[in-house]
Amino acid sequence: PTWQFDLSAEPVRIRRSVAAAFTAWVEEMGSLDPYAVASWAQTRQPELHDLTPVEYLGKGGCNDGDELLIFSARVTASRLAQ
């Protein structure tokens, strides 16, 4: 999905904060489940002021290295790992 990518970069690349969020998933769960990540990306997250990660990225709320997005990924992955 395009929400993962910085379309303004040349060449287009994955957003650094998204890559860091994916790393947090792997650290918490031991792997990256694409279905779990897709569900997280479309679900409102309290850490993101009740926006979905996709909405949060779309509103420009996330800069490279944004800790809120990474924290949200870590919280969700940690819950799923239990």
GROMACS .gro file of C-alpha atoms in nm:
model
   82
    1PRO     CA    1   0.000   0.000   0.000
    2THR     CA    2   0.116   0.350  -0.084
    3TRP     CA    3   0.083   0.483   0.274
    4GLN     CA    4   0.415   0.313   0.350
    5PHE     CA    5   0.609   0.518   0.097
    6ASP     CA    6   0.741   0.872   0.069
    7LEU     CA    7   0.609   0.950  -0.278
    8SER     CA    8   0.780   1.290  -0.280
    9ALA     CA    9   1.126   1.134  -0.252
   10GLU     CA   10   1.334   1.065  -0.560
   11PRO     CA   11   1.354   0.775  -0.587
   12VAL     CA   12   1.039   0.680  -0.395
   13ARG     CA   13   1.134   0.507  -0.071
   14ILE     CA   14   0.971   0.361   0.236
   15ARG     CA   15   0.913   0.625   0.502
   16ARG     CA   16   1.178   0.602   0.772
   17SER     CA   17   0.919   0.612   1.049
   18VAL     CA   18   0.725   0.328   0.884
   19ALA     CA   19   1.043   0.121   0.856
   20ALA     CA   20   1.111   0.192   1.225
   21ALA     CA   21   0.753   0.091   1.312
   22PHE     CA   22   0.803  -0.236   1.123
   23THR     CA   23   1.125  -0.292   1.319
   24ALA     CA   24   0.929  -0.240   1.642
   25TRP     CA   25   0.682  -0.507   1.527
   26VAL     CA   26   0.964  -0.756   1.472
   27GLU     CA   27   1.121  -0.672   1.808
   28GLU     CA   28   0.791  -0.728   1.990
   29MET     CA   29   0.655  -1.026   1.794
   30GLY     CA   30   0.963  -1.190   1.648
   31SER     CA   31   0.828  -1.150   1.294
   32LEU     CA   32   0.631  -0.911   1.074
   33ASP     CA   33   0.281  -1.041   1.003
   34PRO     CA   34   0.151  -0.843   0.704
   35TYR     CA   35  -0.212  -0.908   0.796
   36ALA     CA   36  -0.162  -0.781   1.152
   37VAL     CA   37   0.019  -0.472   1.023
   38ALA     CA   38  -0.256  -0.405   0.767
   39SER     CA   39  -0.517  -0.433   1.042
   40TRP     CA   40  -0.320  -0.198   1.270
   41ALA     CA   41  -0.279   0.052   0.986
   42GLN     CA   42  -0.658   0.072   0.938
   43THR     CA   43  -0.757   0.077   1.307
   44ARG     CA   44  -0.787   0.392   1.517
   45GLN     CA   45  -0.501   0.412   1.766
   46PRO     CA   46  -0.522   0.605   2.094
   47GLU     CA   47  -0.149   0.684   2.069
   48LEU     CA   48  -0.220   0.866   1.741
   49HIS     CA   49  -0.503   1.080   1.881
   50ASP     CA   50  -0.761   0.822   1.764
   51LEU     CA   51  -0.647   0.837   1.402
   52THR     CA   52  -0.552   0.529   1.207
   53PRO     CA   53  -0.184   0.512   1.112
   54VAL     CA   54  -0.288   0.567   0.749
   55GLU     CA   55  -0.486   0.879   0.846
   56TYR     CA   56  -0.202   0.999   1.066
   57LEU     CA   57   0.047   0.968   0.781
   58GLY     CA   58  -0.198   1.128   0.537
   59LYS     CA   59  -0.251   1.432   0.758
   60GLY     CA   60   0.120   1.497   0.769
   61GLY     CA   61   0.131   1.412   1.137
   62CYS     CA   62   0.433   1.195   1.087
   63ASN     CA   63   0.780   1.310   1.007
   64ASP     CA   64   1.070   1.075   0.952
   65GLY     CA   65   1.149   0.917   1.285
   66ASP     CA   66   0.812   1.006   1.440
   67GLU     CA   67   0.804   0.841   1.780
   68LEU     CA   68   0.423   0.831   1.809
   69LEU     CA   69   0.386   0.603   1.508
   70ILE     CA   70   0.665   0.379   1.633
   71PHE     CA   71   0.519   0.371   1.984
   72SER     CA   72   0.175   0.283   1.846
   73ALA     CA   73   0.321  -0.006   1.648
   74ARG     CA   74   0.513  -0.129   1.951
   75VAL     CA   75   0.205  -0.114   2.180
   76THR     CA   76  -0.013  -0.306   1.933
   77ALA     CA   77   0.252  -0.567   1.853
   78SER     CA   78   0.320  -0.617   2.222
   79ARG     CA   79  -0.050  -0.682   2.288
   80LEU     CA   80  -0.068  -0.929   2.001
   81ALA     CA   81   0.245  -1.111   2.121
   82GLN     CA   82   0.084  -1.199   2.455
   0.00000   0.00000   0.00000
